[in-house]
Short mmCIF file of C-alpha atoms in Angstrom, two decimals:
data_model
loop_
_atom_site.label_atom_id
_atom_site.label_comp_id
_atom_site.label_asym_id
_atom_site.label_seq_id
_atom_site.Cartn_x
_atom_site.Cartn_y
_atom_site.Cartn_z
CA UNK A 1 -31.94 -1.76 -3.09
CA UNK A 2 -32.19 -1.35 -6.83
CA UNK A 3 -33.20 2.29 -7.04
CA UNK A 4 -31.75 5.67 -6.13
CA UNK A 5 -33.73 8.41 -4.41
CA UNK A 6 -34.08 11.87 -5.98
CA UNK A 7 -31.63 13.15 -3.38
CA UNK A 8 -29.11 10.41 -4.24
CA UNK A 9 -29.49 11.17 -7.95
CA UNK A 10 -28.58 14.79 -7.17
CA UNK A 11 -25.77 14.02 -4.71
CA UNK A 12 -24.00 11.63 -7.09
CA UNK A 13 -24.94 13.50 -10.29
CA UNK A 14 -21.36 14.22 -11.39
CA UNK A 15 -20.26 10.59 -11.14
CA UNK A 16 -23.52 9.13 -12.47
CA UNK A 17 -22.78 11.26 -15.56
CA UNK A 18 -19.62 9.18 -16.14
CA UNK A 19 -20.87 7.03 -19.01
CA UNK A 20 -19.27 3.78 -17.78
CA UNK A 21 -20.60 4.24 -14.23
CA UNK A 22 -24.13 5.58 -14.59
CA UNK A 23 -27.07 4.73 -12.31
CA UNK A 24 -26.18 1.03 -12.48
CA UNK A 25 -22.70 1.64 -11.05
CA UNK A 26 -24.08 3.97 -8.39
CA UNK A 27 -26.51 1.28 -7.24
CA UNK A 28 -23.58 -1.16 -6.99
CA UNK A 29 -21.80 1.35 -4.74
CA UNK A 30 -24.93 1.83 -2.64
CA UNK A 31 -25.20 -1.93 -2.09
CA UNK A 32 -21.49 -2.40 -1.35
CA UNK A 33 -19.86 -3.04 2.04
CA UNK A 34 -16.25 -2.02 2.62
CA UNK A 35 -13.95 -2.50 5.59
CA UNK A 36 -11.26 0.16 6.17
CA UNK A 37 -8.58 -1.15 8.54
CA UNK A 38 -6.82 1.77 10.21
CA UNK A 39 -8.02 5.35 9.87
CA UNK A 40 -4.81 7.36 9.94
CA UNK A 41 -3.27 9.09 6.92
CA UNK A 42 -4.25 6.43 4.36
CA UNK A 43 -7.48 5.07 5.80
CA UNK A 44 -8.82 8.52 6.69
CA UNK A 45 -8.43 9.72 3.11
CA UNK A 46 -9.73 6.50 1.55
CA UNK A 47 -12.76 6.30 3.89
CA UNK A 48 -13.64 9.93 3.14
CA UNK A 49 -13.72 9.35 -0.63
CA UNK A 50 -15.62 6.07 -0.25
CA UNK A 51 -18.25 7.81 1.88
CA UNK A 52 -18.57 10.70 -0.55
CA UNK A 53 -18.86 8.28 -3.49
CA UNK A 54 -21.84 6.59 -1.84
CA UNK A 55 -20.48 3.24 -0.65
CA UNK A 56 -23.53 2.08 1.32
CA UNK A 57 -21.76 0.55 4.31
CA UNK A 58 -18.30 1.35 5.63
CA UNK A 59 -16.88 -0.45 8.66
CA UNK A 60 -13.90 1.39 10.14
CA UNK A 61 -11.57 -0.28 12.62
CA UNK A 62 -8.83 1.44 14.61
CA UNK A 63 -8.02 1.40 18.33
CA UNK A 64 -6.12 4.71 18.26
CA UNK A 65 -6.79 7.98 20.02
CA UNK A 66 -6.15 11.18 18.07
CA UNK A 67 -2.91 12.96 18.94
CA UNK A 68 -1.63 16.37 17.86
CA UNK A 69 1.18 14.75 15.82
CA UNK A 70 -1.48 13.04 13.63
CA UNK A 71 -2.70 16.35 12.24
CA UNK A 72 0.07 16.85 9.65
CA UNK A 73 -1.56 14.17 7.50
CA UNK A 74 -4.83 12.74 8.85
CA UNK A 75 -7.43 14.88 7.14
CA UNK A 76 -10.76 13.76 8.65
CA UNK A 77 -9.80 15.25 12.04
CA UNK A 78 -9.69 18.66 13.70
CA UNK A 79 -7.87 19.97 16.77
CA UNK A 80 -11.08 19.51 18.77
CA UNK A 81 -10.80 15.74 18.18
CA UNK A 82 -7.50 15.39 20.07
CA UNK A 83 -7.96 12.82 22.82
CA UNK A 84 -11.03 11.23 21.15
CA UNK A 85 -11.25 7.73 19.74
CA UNK A 86 -10.31 8.03 16.09
CA UNK A 87 -13.14 5.82 14.85
CA UNK A 88 -15.72 7.96 16.69
CA UNK A 89 -14.34 11.18 15.22
CA UNK A 90 -14.12 9.70 11.69
CA UNK A 91 -17.62 8.24 11.90
CA UNK A 92 -18.96 11.67 12.89
CA UNK A 93 -17.07 13.33 10.03
CA UNK A 94 -18.22 10.80 7.43
CA UNK A 95 -21.84 11.01 8.59
CA UNK A 96 -21.65 14.80 8.28
CA UNK A 97 -20.43 14.37 4.69
CA UNK A 98 -23.02 11.76 3.77
CA UNK A 99 -25.97 10.97 6.02
CA UNK A 100 -27.39 8.45 3.55
CA UNK A 101 -24.81 5.72 4.19
CA UNK A 102 -24.08 3.50 7.19
CA UNK A 103 -20.80 3.90 9.08
CA UNK A 104 -19.86 1.24 11.62
CA UNK A 105 -17.01 2.39 13.88
CA UNK A 106 -15.18 -0.35 15.81
CA UNK A 107 -12.46 0.64 18.28
CA UNK A 108 -10.45 -2.57 18.48
CA UNK A 109 -6.90 -3.69 17.84
CA UNK A 110 -6.97 -6.12 14.90
CA UNK A 111 -5.73 -9.57 15.90
CA UNK A 112 -5.96 -13.10 14.53
CA UNK A 113 -8.78 -13.64 17.06
CA UNK A 114 -11.17 -10.85 15.95
CA UNK A 115 -10.32 -10.56 12.24
CA UNK A 116 -12.93 -13.11 11.06
CA UNK A 117 -15.72 -11.08 12.66
CA UNK A 118 -14.40 -7.81 11.25
CA UNK A 119 -14.38 -9.28 7.74
CA UNK A 120 -17.92 -10.64 8.02
CA UNK A 121 -20.16 -9.57 5.14
CA UNK A 122 -17.70 -7.18 3.52
CA UNK A 123 -16.99 -7.08 -0.22
CA UNK A 124 -13.55 -5.50 -0.03
CA UNK A 125 -10.88 -4.31 2.42
CA UNK A 126 -8.81 -1.12 2.26
CA UNK A 127 -5.44 -1.05 4.04
CA UNK A 128 -4.84 1.95 6.28
CA UNK A 129 -2.59 0.11 8.73
CA UNK A 130 0.80 1.18 10.02
CA UNK A 131 2.58 -2.16 10.56
CA UNK A 132 3.26 -5.38 8.68
CA UNK A 133 2.26 -7.79 11.42
CA UNK A 134 -1.38 -6.66 11.26
CA UNK A 135 -1.30 -6.27 7.47
CA UNK A 136 -0.27 -9.92 7.11
CA UNK A 137 -3.10 -11.04 9.44
CA UNK A 138 -5.57 -9.12 7.26
CA UNK A 139 -3.91 -10.34 4.03
CA UNK A 140 -4.11 -14.01 5.04
CA UNK A 141 -7.78 -13.85 6.00
CA UNK A 142 -8.68 -11.88 2.87
CA UNK A 143 -7.04 -14.69 0.89
CA UNK A 144 -8.92 -17.34 2.89
CA UNK A 145 -12.32 -15.66 2.44
CA UNK A 146 -11.49 -14.46 -1.11
CA UNK A 147 -12.04 -10.80 -0.33
CA UNK A 148 -10.16 -8.24 -2.49
CA UNK A 149 -7.58 -6.33 -0.44
CA UNK A 150 -6.17 -2.95 -1.48
CA UNK A 151 -2.72 -2.55 0.10
CA UNK A 152 -1.18 0.87 0.65
CA UNK A 153 1.82 2.00 2.68
CA UNK A 154 3.84 5.18 3.14
CA UNK A 155 7.24 6.29 4.39
CA UNK A 156 8.70 9.77 4.26
CA UNK A 157 8.23 11.07 0.68
CA UNK A 158 7.27 7.65 -0.68
CA UNK A 159 4.10 5.62 -1.10
CA UNK A 160 3.19 2.13 -2.33
CA UNK A 161 0.03 0.58 -3.72
CA UNK A 162 -0.93 -2.98 -4.67
CA UNK A 163 -4.33 -4.52 -5.30
CA UNK A 164 -4.82 -8.14 -4.34
CA UNK A 165 -7.53 -10.31 -5.89
CA UNK A 166 -7.28 -13.64 -4.02
CA UNK A 167 -6.59 -16.63 -6.24
CA UNK A 168 -5.83 -14.43 -9.24
CA UNK A 169 -2.98 -12.11 -8.27
CA UNK A 170 0.04 -12.08 -5.94
CA UNK A 171 -0.73 -11.29 -2.30
CA UNK A 172 1.19 -9.25 0.23
CA UNK A 173 2.84 -12.38 1.61
CA UNK A 174 4.19 -13.28 -1.87
CA UNK A 175 6.11 -10.01 -1.61
CA UNK A 176 6.88 -9.99 2.13
CA UNK A 177 6.71 -13.55 3.53
CA UNK A 178 7.26 -12.50 7.16
CA UNK A 179 6.91 -9.18 8.95
CA UNK A 180 10.20 -7.24 8.91
CA UNK A 181 11.29 -5.39 12.07
CA UNK A 182 9.00 -2.41 12.65
CA UNK A 183 10.02 1.21 13.24
CA UNK A 184 8.67 2.91 16.38
CA UNK A 185 7.54 6.02 14.57
CA UNK A 186 7.39 6.37 10.81
CA UNK A 187 8.27 9.73 9.25
CA UNK A 188 5.84 10.95 6.60
CA UNK A 189 4.80 14.13 4.80
CA UNK A 190 1.02 14.63 4.47
CA UNK A 191 0.48 14.62 0.69
CA UNK A 192 1.97 11.10 0.38
CA UNK A 193 -0.84 9.29 2.27
CA UNK A 194 -3.15 11.75 0.51
CA UNK A 195 -2.08 10.43 -2.91
CA UNK A 196 -1.98 6.76 -1.92
CA UNK A 197 -5.23 6.92 0.09
CA UNK A 198 -6.95 8.43 -2.96
CA UNK A 199 -5.58 5.69 -5.21
CA UNK A 200 -6.77 3.02 -2.75
CA UNK A 201 -10.27 4.53 -2.80
CA UNK A 202 -10.17 4.64 -6.61
CA UNK A 203 -9.18 0.97 -6.80
CA UNK A 204 -12.00 0.07 -4.40
CA UNK A 205 -14.58 2.02 -6.44
CA UNK A 206 -13.36 0.36 -9.67
CA UNK A 207 -13.60 -3.14 -8.21
CA UNK A 208 -17.07 -2.57 -6.72
CA UNK A 209 -18.41 -1.16 -9.99
CA UNK A 210 -16.46 -3.69 -12.08
CA UNK A 211 -14.90 -0.93 -14.17
CA UNK A 212 -11.37 -0.63 -15.54
CA UNK A 213 -8.47 -2.86 -14.61
CA UNK A 214 -7.47 -3.44 -10.98
CA UNK A 215 -3.84 -2.63 -10.15
CA UNK A 216 -2.83 -6.26 -9.62
CA UNK A 217 0.36 -8.24 -10.37
CA UNK A 218 2.53 -5.20 -9.70
CA UNK A 219 3.42 -2.73 -7.01
CA UNK A 220 3.27 1.00 -7.53
CA UNK A 221 6.03 3.05 -5.98
CA UNK A 222 5.27 6.76 -5.76
CA UNK A 223 8.52 8.67 -5.29
CA UNK A 224 7.38 12.10 -4.18
CA UNK A 225 10.88 13.58 -4.11
CA UNK A 226 11.38 12.98 -7.83
CA UNK A 227 7.63 12.95 -8.57
CA UNK A 228 7.88 9.60 -10.30
CA UNK A 229 5.44 6.71 -10.37
CA UNK A 230 7.20 3.39 -10.92
CA UNK A 231 5.28 0.18 -11.51
CA UNK A 232 7.18 -3.02 -10.76
CA UNK A 233 5.81 -6.43 -11.78
CA UNK A 234 5.23 -8.96 -8.98
CA UNK A 235 4.50 -12.64 -9.54
CA UNK A 236 2.70 -15.12 -7.28
CA UNK A 237 5.18 -17.01 -5.15
CA UNK A 238 4.85 -20.80 -5.49
CA UNK A 239 6.03 -20.96 -1.88
CA UNK A 240 3.58 -18.37 -0.53
CA UNK A 241 2.05 -19.82 2.66
CA UNK A 242 -1.06 -17.67 2.21
CA UNK A 243 -2.10 -17.98 -1.44
CA UNK A 244 -0.01 -20.59 -3.29
CA UNK A 245 -2.73 -23.26 -2.99
CA UNK A 246 -5.56 -20.96 -4.02
CA UNK A 247 -6.85 -21.09 -7.58
CA UNK A 248 -9.20 -18.75 -9.41
CA UNK B 1 32.52 0.98 -19.88
CA UNK B 2 29.44 -0.27 -18.05
CA UNK B 3 27.13 2.52 -16.92
CA UNK B 4 24.70 1.62 -14.13
CA UNK B 5 22.03 3.72 -12.40
CA UNK B 6 21.11 2.74 -8.84
CA UNK B 7 17.74 3.85 -7.57
CA UNK B 8 17.23 3.43 -3.84
CA UNK B 9 13.92 3.76 -2.04
CA UNK B 10 12.70 4.67 1.45
CA UNK B 11 15.28 3.95 4.18
CA UNK B 12 17.98 2.97 1.63
CA UNK B 13 17.44 6.29 -0.16
CA UNK B 14 18.12 8.04 3.13
CA UNK B 15 21.34 6.06 3.59
CA UNK B 16 22.53 6.98 0.09
CA UNK B 17 21.32 10.60 -0.12
CA UNK B 18 21.32 12.21 -3.60
CA UNK B 19 17.50 11.86 -3.69
CA UNK B 20 18.11 8.14 -4.05
CA UNK B 21 19.56 8.17 -7.59
CA UNK B 22 23.21 7.53 -8.24
CA UNK B 23 25.18 6.63 -11.38
CA UNK B 24 28.27 4.47 -11.68
CA UNK B 25 30.70 3.72 -14.49
CA UNK B 26 32.69 0.51 -14.30
CA UNK B 27 35.57 -0.40 -16.60
CA UNK B 28 34.52 -4.06 -16.54
CA UNK B 29 31.53 -6.33 -15.88
CA UNK B 30 30.08 -6.35 -12.37
CA UNK B 31 27.47 -8.52 -10.69
CA UNK B 32 24.71 -7.38 -8.33
CA UNK B 33 26.82 -8.75 -5.46
CA UNK B 34 29.80 -6.63 -6.59
CA UNK B 35 27.56 -3.57 -6.80
CA UNK B 36 26.22 -4.11 -3.26
CA UNK B 37 29.82 -4.42 -1.98
CA UNK B 38 30.77 -1.19 -3.74
CA UNK B 39 27.74 0.61 -2.27
CA UNK B 40 28.57 -0.81 1.15
CA UNK B 41 32.12 0.56 1.00
CA UNK B 42 31.01 3.93 -0.31
CA UNK B 43 28.07 4.59 2.02
CA UNK B 44 29.29 2.69 5.07
CA UNK B 45 27.49 1.92 8.29
CA UNK B 46 24.13 3.55 7.50
CA UNK B 47 23.80 1.60 4.23
CA UNK B 48 24.98 -1.64 5.81
CA UNK B 49 22.46 -1.33 8.63
CA UNK B 50 19.56 -0.94 6.20
CA UNK B 51 20.65 -3.44 3.55
CA UNK B 52 22.89 -6.19 4.90
CA UNK B 53 22.15 -9.12 7.19
CA UNK B 54 24.56 -10.68 9.70
CA UNK B 55 26.31 -12.56 6.87
CA UNK B 56 26.96 -9.38 4.89
CA UNK B 57 24.37 -10.30 2.24
CA UNK B 58 21.27 -8.27 1.30
CA UNK B 59 18.40 -8.87 3.74
CA UNK B 60 15.63 -11.16 2.46
CA UNK B 61 13.07 -8.38 2.98
CA UNK B 62 14.83 -6.14 0.45
CA UNK B 63 13.78 -6.55 -3.14
CA UNK B 64 16.35 -5.95 -5.86
CA UNK B 65 15.09 -5.30 -9.37
CA UNK B 66 17.01 -4.79 -12.61
CA UNK B 67 15.02 -2.80 -15.16
CA UNK B 68 11.83 -3.85 -13.35
CA UNK B 69 12.74 -7.55 -13.12
CA UNK B 70 13.22 -9.22 -9.74
CA UNK B 71 16.75 -10.70 -9.51
CA UNK B 72 15.14 -13.78 -7.93
CA UNK B 73 14.00 -14.63 -11.46
CA UNK B 74 17.39 -13.78 -13.01
CA UNK B 75 20.64 -15.10 -11.52
CA UNK B 76 20.11 -13.63 -8.07
CA UNK B 77 23.13 -11.85 -6.64
CA UNK B 78 25.24 -13.35 -9.43
CA UNK B 79 23.27 -11.53 -12.14
CA UNK B 80 25.71 -9.68 -14.39
CA UNK B 81 24.86 -6.00 -14.94
CA UNK B 82 24.83 -4.65 -18.48
CA UNK B 83 25.53 -1.16 -19.76
CA UNK B 84 22.46 1.04 -19.15
CA UNK B 85 20.87 -1.16 -16.47
CA UNK B 86 18.85 0.47 -13.70
CA UNK B 87 19.07 -1.33 -10.37
CA UNK B 88 16.32 -0.64 -7.83
CA UNK B 89 16.81 -1.37 -4.13
CA UNK B 90 13.42 -1.57 -2.44
CA UNK B 91 12.95 -2.12 1.30
CA UNK B 92 9.47 -2.72 2.74
CA UNK B 93 7.65 0.32 4.15
CA UNK B 94 4.89 0.15 6.71
CA UNK B 95 3.48 3.61 7.45
CA UNK B 96 -0.20 4.39 7.18
#
């Protein structure tokens, strides 16, 4: 689709007025397809902003059921959603925010067996996961299929962000070659996934519209306790089993 | 005197307290390995559990940076710290 309806022109008016974005950028968003893996604190925030910005197709994958202890940070949900499949509740919420886009909810655990299908026909992946094992499965396949992957993670008062452009920038496995031992439950205060989820959505919107500079070749550490953003350079590992053989 | 600032993140910050920032003054040169040993003595079991492997060396999953440079690309644990250096101890975090 190369045009916007009158209603779309009105809905996206404030961002179309951004000189770099304009109608052309909005059409790119309309024609884009994004996969959000995990719709907890990070993915819920990122998916909400992507839907509001007019990303035409959003596939959301999560096999979780909403629990009361999710509600300190997972903003798309309400108390009435407790006990529901998260993807169903998020899909309903996103459709109520923007009925002009397509939301595809998939309630599945991401594994090395189903990941290829989940990545089919998407332009970009946003990380809303809560463990490294699954993140590395997604990372490796994003590298293989050359799909940009926006990594985010949170712990306590701290958040991290890293954008991965396969073949051009370091990947998650350059930084963390194998999954470290996982914690059973991860402590976190709500605004941290709020900040990082927003930044993930921003990175996704920039990449889709080809504006600005993606946050590659470094990792952002957001220290909420001291309110400091630290950017640390990361280089591609020549030994990385996922991306070392990939060239631009 | 060699003044060093250590900045610890996530679980290592919790082991150290002090909002994760701590300053040291040494009368002589120290290496990263020396610094880790000093931190280990000072903060004990909680620090050791988060940072050290079975051989008493920093776990491979923990990244150590000096002024934003990974020690892997310096002299590793033998990197000598200079006056004013900031050492960051960064464990992986997984929450979403």
